[in-house]
Coordinates of C-alpha atoms in Angstrom, one line a residue:
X117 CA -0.1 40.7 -61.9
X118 CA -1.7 37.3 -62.6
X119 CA -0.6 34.0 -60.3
X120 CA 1.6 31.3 -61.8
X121 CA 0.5 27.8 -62.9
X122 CA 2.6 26.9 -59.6
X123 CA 1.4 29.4 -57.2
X124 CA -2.5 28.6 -58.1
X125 CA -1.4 24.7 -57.8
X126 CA 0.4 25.7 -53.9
X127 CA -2.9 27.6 -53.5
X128 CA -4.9 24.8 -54.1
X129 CA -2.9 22.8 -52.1
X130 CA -3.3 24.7 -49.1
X131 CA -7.0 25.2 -49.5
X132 CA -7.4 21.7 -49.4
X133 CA -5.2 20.8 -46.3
X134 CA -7.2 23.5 -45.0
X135 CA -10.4 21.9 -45.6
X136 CA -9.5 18.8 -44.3
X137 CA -8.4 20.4 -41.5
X138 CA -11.8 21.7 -40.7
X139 CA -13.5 18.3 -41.0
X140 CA -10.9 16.1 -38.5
X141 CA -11.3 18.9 -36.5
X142 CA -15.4 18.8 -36.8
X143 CA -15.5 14.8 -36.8
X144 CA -12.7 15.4 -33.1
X145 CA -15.4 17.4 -31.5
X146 CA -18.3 15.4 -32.3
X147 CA -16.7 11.9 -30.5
X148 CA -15.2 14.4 -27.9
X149 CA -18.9 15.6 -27.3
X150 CA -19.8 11.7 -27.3
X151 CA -17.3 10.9 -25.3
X152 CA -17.9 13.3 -23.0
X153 CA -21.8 12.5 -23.3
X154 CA -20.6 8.7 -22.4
X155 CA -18.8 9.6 -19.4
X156 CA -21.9 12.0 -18.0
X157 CA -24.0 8.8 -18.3
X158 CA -21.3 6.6 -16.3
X159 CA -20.7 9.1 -13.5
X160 CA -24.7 9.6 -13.1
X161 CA -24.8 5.5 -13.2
X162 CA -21.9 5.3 -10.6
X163 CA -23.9 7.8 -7.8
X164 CA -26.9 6.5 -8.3
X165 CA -25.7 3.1 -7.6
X166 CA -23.9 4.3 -4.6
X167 CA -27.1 6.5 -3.3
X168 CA -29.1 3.0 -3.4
X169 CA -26.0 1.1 -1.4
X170 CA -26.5 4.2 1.1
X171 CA -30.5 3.2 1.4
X172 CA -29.1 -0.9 2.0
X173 CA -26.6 1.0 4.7
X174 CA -29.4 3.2 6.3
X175 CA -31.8 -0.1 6.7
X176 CA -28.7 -2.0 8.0
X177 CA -28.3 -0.3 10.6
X178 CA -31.8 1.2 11.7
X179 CA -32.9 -2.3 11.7
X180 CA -29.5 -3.3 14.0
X181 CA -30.8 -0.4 16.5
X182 CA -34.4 -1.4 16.3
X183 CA -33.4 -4.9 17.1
X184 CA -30.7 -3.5 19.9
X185 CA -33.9 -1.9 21.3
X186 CA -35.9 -5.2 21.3
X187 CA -33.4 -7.2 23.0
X188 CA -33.2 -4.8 25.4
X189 CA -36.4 -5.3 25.8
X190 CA -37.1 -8.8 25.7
X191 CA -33.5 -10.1 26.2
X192 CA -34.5 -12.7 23.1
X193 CA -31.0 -14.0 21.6
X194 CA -32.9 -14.0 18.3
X195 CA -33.0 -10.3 18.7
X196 CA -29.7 -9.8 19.0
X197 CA -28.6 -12.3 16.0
X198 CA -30.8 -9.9 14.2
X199 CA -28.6 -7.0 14.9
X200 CA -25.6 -8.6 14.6
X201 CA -27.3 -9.4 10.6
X202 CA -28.0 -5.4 10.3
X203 CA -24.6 -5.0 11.1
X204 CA -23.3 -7.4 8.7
X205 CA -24.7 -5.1 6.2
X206 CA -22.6 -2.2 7.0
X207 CA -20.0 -3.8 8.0
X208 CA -19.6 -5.5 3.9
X209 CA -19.4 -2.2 2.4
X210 CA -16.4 -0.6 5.1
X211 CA -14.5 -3.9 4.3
X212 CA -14.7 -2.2 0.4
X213 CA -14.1 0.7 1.3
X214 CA -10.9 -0.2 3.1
X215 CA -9.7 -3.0 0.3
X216 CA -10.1 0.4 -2.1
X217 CA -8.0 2.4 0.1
X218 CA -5.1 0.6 0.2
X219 CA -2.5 1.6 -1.8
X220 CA -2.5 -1.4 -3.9
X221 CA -6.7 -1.6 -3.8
X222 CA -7.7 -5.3 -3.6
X223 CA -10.5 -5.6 -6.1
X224 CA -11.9 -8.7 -5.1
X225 CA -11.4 -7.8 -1.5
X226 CA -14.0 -4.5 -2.5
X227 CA -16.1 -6.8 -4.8
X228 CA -16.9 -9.2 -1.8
X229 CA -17.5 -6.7 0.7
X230 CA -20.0 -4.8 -1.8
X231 CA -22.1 -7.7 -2.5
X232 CA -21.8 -8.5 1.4
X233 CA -23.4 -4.9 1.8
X234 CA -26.5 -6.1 -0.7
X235 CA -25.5 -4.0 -3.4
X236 CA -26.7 -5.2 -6.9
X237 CA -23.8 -7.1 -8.6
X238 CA -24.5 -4.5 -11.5
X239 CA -23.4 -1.7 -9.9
X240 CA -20.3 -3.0 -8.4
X241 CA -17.9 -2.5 -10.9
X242 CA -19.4 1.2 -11.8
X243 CA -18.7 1.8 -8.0
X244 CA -15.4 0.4 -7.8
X245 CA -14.1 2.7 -10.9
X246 CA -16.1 5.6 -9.3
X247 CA -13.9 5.5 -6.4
X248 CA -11.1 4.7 -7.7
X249 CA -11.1 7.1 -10.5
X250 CA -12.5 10.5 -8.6
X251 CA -11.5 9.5 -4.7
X252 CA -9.2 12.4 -4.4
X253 CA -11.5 14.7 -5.9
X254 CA -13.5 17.1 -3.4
X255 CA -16.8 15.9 -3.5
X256 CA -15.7 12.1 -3.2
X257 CA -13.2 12.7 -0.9
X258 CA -15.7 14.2 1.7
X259 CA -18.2 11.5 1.1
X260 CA -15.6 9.0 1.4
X261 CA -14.5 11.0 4.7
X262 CA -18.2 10.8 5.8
X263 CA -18.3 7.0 5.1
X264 CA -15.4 6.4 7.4
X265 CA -16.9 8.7 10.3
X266 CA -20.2 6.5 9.9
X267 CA -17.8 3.2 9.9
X268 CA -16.5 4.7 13.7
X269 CA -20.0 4.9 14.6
X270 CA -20.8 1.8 13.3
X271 CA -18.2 0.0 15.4
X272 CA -19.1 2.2 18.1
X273 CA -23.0 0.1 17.7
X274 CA -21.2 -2.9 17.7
X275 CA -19.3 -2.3 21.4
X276 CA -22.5 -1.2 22.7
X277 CA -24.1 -4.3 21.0
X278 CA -21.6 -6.8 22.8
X279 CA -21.6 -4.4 26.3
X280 CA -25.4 -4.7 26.3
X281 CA -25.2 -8.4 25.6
X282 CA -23.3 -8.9 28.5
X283 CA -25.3 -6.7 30.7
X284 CA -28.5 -8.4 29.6
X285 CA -27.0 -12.0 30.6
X286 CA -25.6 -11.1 33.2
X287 CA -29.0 -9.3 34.4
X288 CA -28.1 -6.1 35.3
X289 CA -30.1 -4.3 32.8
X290 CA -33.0 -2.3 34.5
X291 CA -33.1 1.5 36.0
X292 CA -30.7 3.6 35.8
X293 CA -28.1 1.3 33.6
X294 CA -31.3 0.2 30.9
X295 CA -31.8 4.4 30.8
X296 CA -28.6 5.2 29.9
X297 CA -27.8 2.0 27.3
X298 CA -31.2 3.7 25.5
X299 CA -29.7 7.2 25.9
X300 CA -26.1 5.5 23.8
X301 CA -28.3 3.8 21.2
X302 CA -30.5 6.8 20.4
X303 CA -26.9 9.4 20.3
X304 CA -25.4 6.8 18.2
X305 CA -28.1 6.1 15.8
X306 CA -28.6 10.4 15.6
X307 CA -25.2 10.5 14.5
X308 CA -25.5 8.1 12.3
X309 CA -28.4 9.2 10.7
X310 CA -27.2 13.5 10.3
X311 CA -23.9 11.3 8.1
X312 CA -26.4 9.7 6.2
X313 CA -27.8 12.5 5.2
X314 CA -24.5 14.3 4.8
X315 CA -23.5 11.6 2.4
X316 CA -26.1 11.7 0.3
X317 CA -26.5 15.5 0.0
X318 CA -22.6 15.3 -1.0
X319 CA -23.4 12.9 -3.6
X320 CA -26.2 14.8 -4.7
X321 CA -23.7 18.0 -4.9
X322 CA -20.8 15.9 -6.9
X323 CA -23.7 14.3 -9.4
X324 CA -25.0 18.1 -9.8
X325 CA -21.1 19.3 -10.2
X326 CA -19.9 16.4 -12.3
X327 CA -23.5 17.5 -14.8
X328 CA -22.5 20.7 -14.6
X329 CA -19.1 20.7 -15.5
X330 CA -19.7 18.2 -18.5
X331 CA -22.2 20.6 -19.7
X332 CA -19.9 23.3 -19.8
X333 CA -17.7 21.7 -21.9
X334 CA -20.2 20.7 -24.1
X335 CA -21.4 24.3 -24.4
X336 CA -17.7 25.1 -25.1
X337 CA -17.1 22.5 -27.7
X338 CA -20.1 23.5 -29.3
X339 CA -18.8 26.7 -29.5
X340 CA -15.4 26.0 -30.9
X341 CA -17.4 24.0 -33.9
X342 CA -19.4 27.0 -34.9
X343 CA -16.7 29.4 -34.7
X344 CA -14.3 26.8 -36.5
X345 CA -17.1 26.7 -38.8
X346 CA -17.5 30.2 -39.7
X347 CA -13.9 30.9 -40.0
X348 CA -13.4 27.9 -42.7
X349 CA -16.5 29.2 -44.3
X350 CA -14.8 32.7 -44.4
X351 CA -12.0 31.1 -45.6
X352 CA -13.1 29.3 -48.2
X353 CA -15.4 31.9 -49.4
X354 CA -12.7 34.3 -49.8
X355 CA -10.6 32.1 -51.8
X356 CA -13.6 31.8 -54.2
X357 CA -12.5 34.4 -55.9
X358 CA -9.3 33.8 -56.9
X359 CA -9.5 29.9 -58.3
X360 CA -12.3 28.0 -59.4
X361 CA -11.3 25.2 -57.8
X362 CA -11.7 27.4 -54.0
X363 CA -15.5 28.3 -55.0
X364 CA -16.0 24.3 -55.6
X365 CA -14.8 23.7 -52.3
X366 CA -16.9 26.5 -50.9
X367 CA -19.7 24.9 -52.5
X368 CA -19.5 21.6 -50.9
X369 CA -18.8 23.1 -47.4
X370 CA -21.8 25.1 -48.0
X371 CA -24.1 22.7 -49.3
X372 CA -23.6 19.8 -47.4
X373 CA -22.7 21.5 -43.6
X374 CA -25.1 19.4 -40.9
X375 CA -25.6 23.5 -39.8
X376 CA -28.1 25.3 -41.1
X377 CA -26.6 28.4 -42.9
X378 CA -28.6 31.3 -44.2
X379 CA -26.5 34.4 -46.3
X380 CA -28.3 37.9 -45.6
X381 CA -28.0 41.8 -47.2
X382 CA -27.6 44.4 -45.0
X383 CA -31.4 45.4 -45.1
X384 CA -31.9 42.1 -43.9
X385 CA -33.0 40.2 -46.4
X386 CA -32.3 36.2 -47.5
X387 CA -29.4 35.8 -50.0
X388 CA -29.2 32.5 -49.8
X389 CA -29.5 29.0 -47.6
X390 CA -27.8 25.9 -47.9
X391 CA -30.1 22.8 -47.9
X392 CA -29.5 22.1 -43.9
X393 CA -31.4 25.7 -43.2
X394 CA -34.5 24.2 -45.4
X395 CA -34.2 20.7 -44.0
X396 CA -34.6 22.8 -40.5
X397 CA -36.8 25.3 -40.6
X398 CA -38.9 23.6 -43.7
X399 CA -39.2 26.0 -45.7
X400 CA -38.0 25.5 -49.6
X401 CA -36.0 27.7 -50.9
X402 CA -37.7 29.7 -53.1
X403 CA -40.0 30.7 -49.6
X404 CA -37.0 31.9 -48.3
X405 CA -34.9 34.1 -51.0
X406 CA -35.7 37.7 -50.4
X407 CA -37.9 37.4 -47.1
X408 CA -37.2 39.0 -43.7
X409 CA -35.5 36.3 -41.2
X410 CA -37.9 38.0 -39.1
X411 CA -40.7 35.2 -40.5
X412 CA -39.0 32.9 -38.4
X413 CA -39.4 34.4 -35.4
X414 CA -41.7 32.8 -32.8
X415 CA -42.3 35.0 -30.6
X416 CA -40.7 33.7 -27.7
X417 CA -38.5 36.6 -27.6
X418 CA -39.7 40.6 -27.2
X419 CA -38.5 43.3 -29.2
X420 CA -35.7 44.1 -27.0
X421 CA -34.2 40.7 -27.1
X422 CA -33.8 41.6 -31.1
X423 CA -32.3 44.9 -30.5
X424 CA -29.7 44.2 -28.4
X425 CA -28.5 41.3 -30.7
X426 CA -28.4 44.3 -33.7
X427 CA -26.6 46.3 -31.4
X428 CA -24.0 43.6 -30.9
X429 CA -23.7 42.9 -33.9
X430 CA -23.2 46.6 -35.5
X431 CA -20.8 46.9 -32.4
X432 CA -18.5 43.9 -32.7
X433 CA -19.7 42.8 -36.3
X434 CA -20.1 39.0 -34.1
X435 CA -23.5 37.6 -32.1
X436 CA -24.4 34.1 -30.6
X437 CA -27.0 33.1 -28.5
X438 CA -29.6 30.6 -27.9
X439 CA -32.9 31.7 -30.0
X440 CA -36.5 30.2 -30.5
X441 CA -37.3 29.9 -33.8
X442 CA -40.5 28.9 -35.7
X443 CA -40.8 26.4 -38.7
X444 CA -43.0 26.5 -41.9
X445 CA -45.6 23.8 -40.0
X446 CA -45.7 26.2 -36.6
X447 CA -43.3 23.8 -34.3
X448 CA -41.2 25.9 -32.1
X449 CA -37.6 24.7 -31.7
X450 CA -34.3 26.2 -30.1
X451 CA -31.5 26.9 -31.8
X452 CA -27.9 28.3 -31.4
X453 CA -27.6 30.6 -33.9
X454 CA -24.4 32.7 -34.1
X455 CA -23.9 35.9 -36.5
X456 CA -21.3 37.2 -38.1
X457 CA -20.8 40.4 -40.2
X458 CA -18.8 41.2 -43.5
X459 CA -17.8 44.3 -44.2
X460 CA -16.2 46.4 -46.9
X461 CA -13.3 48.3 -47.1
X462 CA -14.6 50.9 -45.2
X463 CA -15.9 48.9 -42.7
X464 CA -19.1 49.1 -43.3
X465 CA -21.2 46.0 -43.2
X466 CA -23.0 44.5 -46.3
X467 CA -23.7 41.1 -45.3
X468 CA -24.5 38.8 -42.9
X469 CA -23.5 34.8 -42.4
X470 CA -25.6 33.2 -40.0
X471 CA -24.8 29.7 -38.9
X472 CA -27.5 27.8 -36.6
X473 CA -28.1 24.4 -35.5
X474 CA -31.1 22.7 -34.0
X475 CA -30.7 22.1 -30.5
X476 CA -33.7 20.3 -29.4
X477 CA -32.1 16.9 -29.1
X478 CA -30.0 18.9 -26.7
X479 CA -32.6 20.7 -24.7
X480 CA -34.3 17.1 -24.5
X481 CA -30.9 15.7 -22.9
X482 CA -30.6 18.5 -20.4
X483 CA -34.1 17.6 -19.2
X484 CA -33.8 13.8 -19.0
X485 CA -30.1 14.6 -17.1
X486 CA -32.2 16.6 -14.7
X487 CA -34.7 14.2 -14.4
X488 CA -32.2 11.4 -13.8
X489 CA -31.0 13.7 -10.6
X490 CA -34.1 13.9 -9.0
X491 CA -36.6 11.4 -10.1
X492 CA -36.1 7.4 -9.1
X493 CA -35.6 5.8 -12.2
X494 CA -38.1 2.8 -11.0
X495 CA -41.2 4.5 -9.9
X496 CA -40.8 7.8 -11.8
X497 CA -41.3 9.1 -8.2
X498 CA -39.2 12.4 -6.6
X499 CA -35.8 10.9 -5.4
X500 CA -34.6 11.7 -2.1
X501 CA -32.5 14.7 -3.3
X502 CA -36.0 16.4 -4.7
X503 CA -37.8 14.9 -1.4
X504 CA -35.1 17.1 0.6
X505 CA -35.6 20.7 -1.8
X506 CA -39.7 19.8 -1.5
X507 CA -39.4 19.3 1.8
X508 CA -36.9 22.3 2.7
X509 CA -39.6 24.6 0.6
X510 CA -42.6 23.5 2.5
X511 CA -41.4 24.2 6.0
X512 CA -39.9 27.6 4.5
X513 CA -43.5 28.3 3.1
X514 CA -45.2 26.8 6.4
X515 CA -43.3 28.7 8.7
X516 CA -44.2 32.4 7.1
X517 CA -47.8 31.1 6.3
X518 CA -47.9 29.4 9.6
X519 CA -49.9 26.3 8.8
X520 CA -49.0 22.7 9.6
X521 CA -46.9 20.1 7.5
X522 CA -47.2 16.6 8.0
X523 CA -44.5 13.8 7.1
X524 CA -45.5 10.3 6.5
X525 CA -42.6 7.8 6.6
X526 CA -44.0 4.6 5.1
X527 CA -42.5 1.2 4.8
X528 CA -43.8 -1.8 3.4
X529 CA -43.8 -5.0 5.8
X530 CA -41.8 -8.0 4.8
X531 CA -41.2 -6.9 1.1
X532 CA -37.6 -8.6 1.1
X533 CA -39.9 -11.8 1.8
X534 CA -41.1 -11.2 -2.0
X535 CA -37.8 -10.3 -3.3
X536 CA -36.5 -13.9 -2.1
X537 CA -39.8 -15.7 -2.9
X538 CA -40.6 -14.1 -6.3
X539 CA -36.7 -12.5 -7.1
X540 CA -36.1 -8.8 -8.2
X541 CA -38.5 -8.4 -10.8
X542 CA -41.7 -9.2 -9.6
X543 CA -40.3 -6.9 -6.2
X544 CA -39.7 -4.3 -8.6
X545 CA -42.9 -4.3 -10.2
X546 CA -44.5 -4.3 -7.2
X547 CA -43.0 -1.4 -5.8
X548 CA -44.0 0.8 -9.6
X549 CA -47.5 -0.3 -8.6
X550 CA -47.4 0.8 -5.0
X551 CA -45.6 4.3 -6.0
X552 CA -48.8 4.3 -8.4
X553 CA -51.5 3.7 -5.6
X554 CA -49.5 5.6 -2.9
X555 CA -49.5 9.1 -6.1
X556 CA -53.5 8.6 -6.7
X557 CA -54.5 8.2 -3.3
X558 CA -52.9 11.8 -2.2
X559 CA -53.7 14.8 -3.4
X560 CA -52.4 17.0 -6.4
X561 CA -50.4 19.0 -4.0
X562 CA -49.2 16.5 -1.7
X563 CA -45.2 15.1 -2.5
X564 CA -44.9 11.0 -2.6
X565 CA -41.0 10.0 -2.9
X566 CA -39.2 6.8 -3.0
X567 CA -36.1 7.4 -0.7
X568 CA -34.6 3.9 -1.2
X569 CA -35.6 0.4 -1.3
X570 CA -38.8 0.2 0.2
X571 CA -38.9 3.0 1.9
X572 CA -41.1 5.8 0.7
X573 CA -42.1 9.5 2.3
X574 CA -45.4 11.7 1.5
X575 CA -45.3 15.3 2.3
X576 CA -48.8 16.7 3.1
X577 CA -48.9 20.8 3.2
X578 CA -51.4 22.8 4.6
X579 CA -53.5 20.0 6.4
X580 CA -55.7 21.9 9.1
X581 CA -56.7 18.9 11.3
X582 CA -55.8 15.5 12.5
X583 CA -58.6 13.6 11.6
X584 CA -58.2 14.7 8.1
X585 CA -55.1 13.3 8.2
X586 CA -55.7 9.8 9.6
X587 CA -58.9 9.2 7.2
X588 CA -55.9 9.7 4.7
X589 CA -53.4 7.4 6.6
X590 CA -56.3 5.1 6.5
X591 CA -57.0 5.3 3.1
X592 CA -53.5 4.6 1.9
X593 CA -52.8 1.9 3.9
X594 CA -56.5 0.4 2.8
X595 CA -55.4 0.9 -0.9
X596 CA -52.0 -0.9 -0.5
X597 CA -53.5 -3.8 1.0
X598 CA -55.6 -4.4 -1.7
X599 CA -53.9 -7.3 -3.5
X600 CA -51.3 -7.1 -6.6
X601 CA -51.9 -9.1 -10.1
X602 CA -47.5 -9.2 -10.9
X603 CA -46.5 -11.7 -13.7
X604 CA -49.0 -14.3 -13.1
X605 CA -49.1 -14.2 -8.5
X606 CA -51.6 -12.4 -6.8
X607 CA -49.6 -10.4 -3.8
X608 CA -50.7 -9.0 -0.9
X609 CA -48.9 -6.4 1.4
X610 CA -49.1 -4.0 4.0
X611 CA -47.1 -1.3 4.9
X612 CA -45.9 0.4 8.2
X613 CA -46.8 4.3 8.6
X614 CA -45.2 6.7 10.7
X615 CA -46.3 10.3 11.2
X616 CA -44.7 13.8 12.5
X617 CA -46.1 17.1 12.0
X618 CA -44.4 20.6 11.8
X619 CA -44.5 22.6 13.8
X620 CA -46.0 20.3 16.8
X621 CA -43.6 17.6 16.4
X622 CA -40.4 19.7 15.5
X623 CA -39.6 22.7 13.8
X624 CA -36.4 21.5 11.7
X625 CA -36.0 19.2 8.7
X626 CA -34.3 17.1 10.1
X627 CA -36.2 16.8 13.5
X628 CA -39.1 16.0 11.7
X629 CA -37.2 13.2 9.7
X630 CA -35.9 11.9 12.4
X631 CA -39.5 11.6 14.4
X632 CA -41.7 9.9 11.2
X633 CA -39.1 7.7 11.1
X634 CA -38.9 6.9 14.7
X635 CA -43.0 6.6 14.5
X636 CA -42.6 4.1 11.8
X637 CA -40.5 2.1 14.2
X638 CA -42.5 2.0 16.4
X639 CA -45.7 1.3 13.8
X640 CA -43.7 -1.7 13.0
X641 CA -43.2 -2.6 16.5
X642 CA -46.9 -2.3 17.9
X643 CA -48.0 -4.5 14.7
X644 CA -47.6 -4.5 10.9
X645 CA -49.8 -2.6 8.9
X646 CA -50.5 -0.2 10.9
X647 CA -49.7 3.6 11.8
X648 CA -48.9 5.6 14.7
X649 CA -48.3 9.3 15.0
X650 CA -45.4 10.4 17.0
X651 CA -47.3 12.8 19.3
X652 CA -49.0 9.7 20.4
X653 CA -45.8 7.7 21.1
X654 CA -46.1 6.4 24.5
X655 CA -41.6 6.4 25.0
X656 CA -39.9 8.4 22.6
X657 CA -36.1 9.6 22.7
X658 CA -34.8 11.4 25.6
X659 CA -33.0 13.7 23.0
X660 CA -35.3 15.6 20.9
X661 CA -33.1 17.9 19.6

């Protein structure tokens, strides 16, 4: 029985919503994806400004304890102005914290305090919404929780700052009493530096969760568009046959889908491409019509990678996957390529629709994501999350090999002097070309990382003796003293080394963190530019552990 003028006019009608259909629901995807893509980029922005207002924390207060110590010591008033300015530091960023908290947050309150903590004025605001958007979430709630313990110890610093002011005025600070105000400074500034550490390693985990989850999504959207894709192209195709106004439709989707779509027998061999396949793989279409997809292949995947997907697909008649594909010129791309059967009457199938899209620009973003978690942005140098896993795989690798690891902490002397004589620019340069001298000075197996600021670590595996390792001390410190051509000034600078070695030294990560860094102290006290080892350390912490 044939259709009606009317019905073939409802038809069409339908078709056509349809269609559109398919394309608001295409175009809703794509600025979901870039919406979600925008996001990614904020969230990354946001930790990383929030891991750099950790380093300004960190140096806060380890140079309020180092200049505890020296009052101690010395009983200098300047000293102890100096650690009420370390102080200061920390003590801008809890006021945020707090204003944030409140249940109306004060936004200028938090804005103050952050820029009273030294954090750049640019990352403020990215911190602010960070907190306030995701503060209840798990990963930012146990930061923040870890924040607030390190605010306890931090006023903890600050009584034992005012009770050893007292003592040293009133001048009973010697024996026993001078042993036991070292003994609360070094627990407090061990406390303080296992919640650094803490906070950061959550922050690494919610960047790493936050990536991962936006990823996910992405993979799902992308999925919904090719299976939205293939069912509209199913759709349409099918309706060819009944109007000529459905195969015109057809033909457009066909022709002018941003996915590559190649139409195979059940041999296989080509049918047909539309011209996104050709723009893709580069072939024109007369190269293509009767040929194997097999000519594509790479080579990246074995025979058995190509049987299970056949097996799939004569199972369920449906296969996606990520494949590596090769074009006309030899490049080697990836693409997602999903598969789906037609079949007859009886089942059986006679073609194949395959619907791919290059994924390169994709594969490229995963990379630079990854890259953004664990390299510093500035100096292209491992970041103190990659520092940590390097680090961690060392000492796993020294401990079964048994050979030594040693850990230089280095710090550069009076580079804030050059942020306020120069500004930020010429600072920042200076640390690229220091990361630079500090990289070609070691050796290819050796680990440089910038942990914040100007703080930077080197990781030397399997070094045998000791004098091998202070010619290298040496050399370092020689090549960073050589002076710095930066935007028209000559700059000179030296830095402050200090050295622990696994398993002499300590045989735990964080031992061994702990140690450089107290023999940089030190370094710093006994003179700038230069470099002590902690073995060597004449007074060193009466808790090692």
């Amino acid at each position: 029985m044939r259709r009606s003028s009317g019905q073939f006019e409802r038809h069409d009608h339908h078709v056509i919503r349809g269609f559109y259909f398919i394309a608001a629901v295409f175009v809703a995807i794509v600025l979901c994806l870039m919406v979600i893509d925008q996001v990614q980029s904020y969230v990354l922005d946001s930790v990383r400004a929030y891991v750099a207002g950790e380093g300004l924390w960190s140096k806060g207060e380890k140079e309020a304890i180092f200049r505890l110590g020296n009052f101690m010591a010395s009983g200098d008033e300047q000293d102890y102005q100096a650690f009420l300015r370390g102080i200061d530091v920390t003590l801008g960023d809890r006021q945020a914290r707090i204003a944030l908290q409140q249940p109306e947050p004060d936004i200028d309150r938090a804005r103050a305090g952050f820029l009273e903590g030294g954090n750049d004025p640019a990352d403020i605001d990215h911190m602010i919404h960070l907190f306030l958007w995701f503060q209840h979430v798990r990963y930012m709630s146990s930061a923040i929780a870890i924040w607030a313990r390190g605010d306890d110890r931090i006023n903890d610093l600050l009584a034992l700052g005012e009770k050893v002011h007292a003592a040293v005025h009133s001048g009973h600070v010697e024996g026993a009493r001078l042993r036991s105000l070292i003994g609360q400074v070094d627990w407090l500034n061990q406390r303080l530096t296992i919640l650094e550490n803490q906070f950061s390693g959550t922050l690494g985990e919610a960047a790493r969760w936050s990536t991962n989850l936006m990823q996910d999504v992405m993979f799902g959207s992308m999925s919904l568009l090719l299976l939205i894709g293939l069912l509209g192209s199913w759709r349409i195709v099918g309706g060819i046959r009944r109007t000529e106004q459905e195969r015109r439709i057809a033909a457009a989707v066909f022709h002018d889908a941003a996915e590559g779509i190649v139409v195979t027998d059940d041999v296989p061999s080509i049918q047909g491409v539309n011209p996104a396949f050709t723009r893709i793989t580069g072939y024109d279409v007369a190269e293509l019509i009767g040929r194997n997809p097999s000519m594509l292949s790479s080579g990246h995947q074995d025979a058995e990678f190509y049987r299970q997907m056949w097996k799939q697909l004569g199972d369920t008649g449906q296969w996606q996957g990520e494949i590596w594909n090769r074009k006309k010129a030899g490049q080697v791309y990836p693409a997602w390529l999903s598969i789906s059967a037609v079949r007859d009457r009886n089942g059986q199938a006679i073609q194949y629709v395959g619907v791919c899209t290059d994924i390169t620009e994709r594969k490229e973003r995963e990379t630079q994501i990854w890259r953004q978690a664990h390299y510093d942005i500035l100096t292209n140098l491992p970041n103190r999350n990659l520092f940590y896993d390097r680090l961690e795989q060392y000492l796993i690798q020294a401990k079964r090999d048994e050979f030594m690891v040693l850990l230089l902490f280095v710090d550069l002397d009076h580079f804030k002097d050059v942020n306020d004589t120069y500004g930020h620019k010429v600072g920042d340069l200076l640390l690229h070309q220091v990361a630079g001298r500090l990289s070609a000075t070691v050796r290819e197996s050796d680990t440089v990382s910038r942990l914040s600021g100007d703080e930077f670590t080197i990781i030397l595996p399997r070094m045998h003796e000791r004098r091998h390792a202070e010619s290298l001390v040496r050399k370092i410190a020689v090549n960073c003293a050589r002076s710095y051509a930066i935007e028209g000034h000559e700059l000179t600078i030296s830095i402050s080394t200090g050295v622990a070695v696994y398993p002499q030294d300590a045989d735990t990560m964080e031992a061994l963190l702990r140690k450089a860094d107290t023999a940089m102290y030190a370094a710093k006290q006994a003179g700038r530019g230069t470099f002590r080892f902690y073995a060597d350390l004449d007074t060193k912490p009466s808790d090692d552990t």
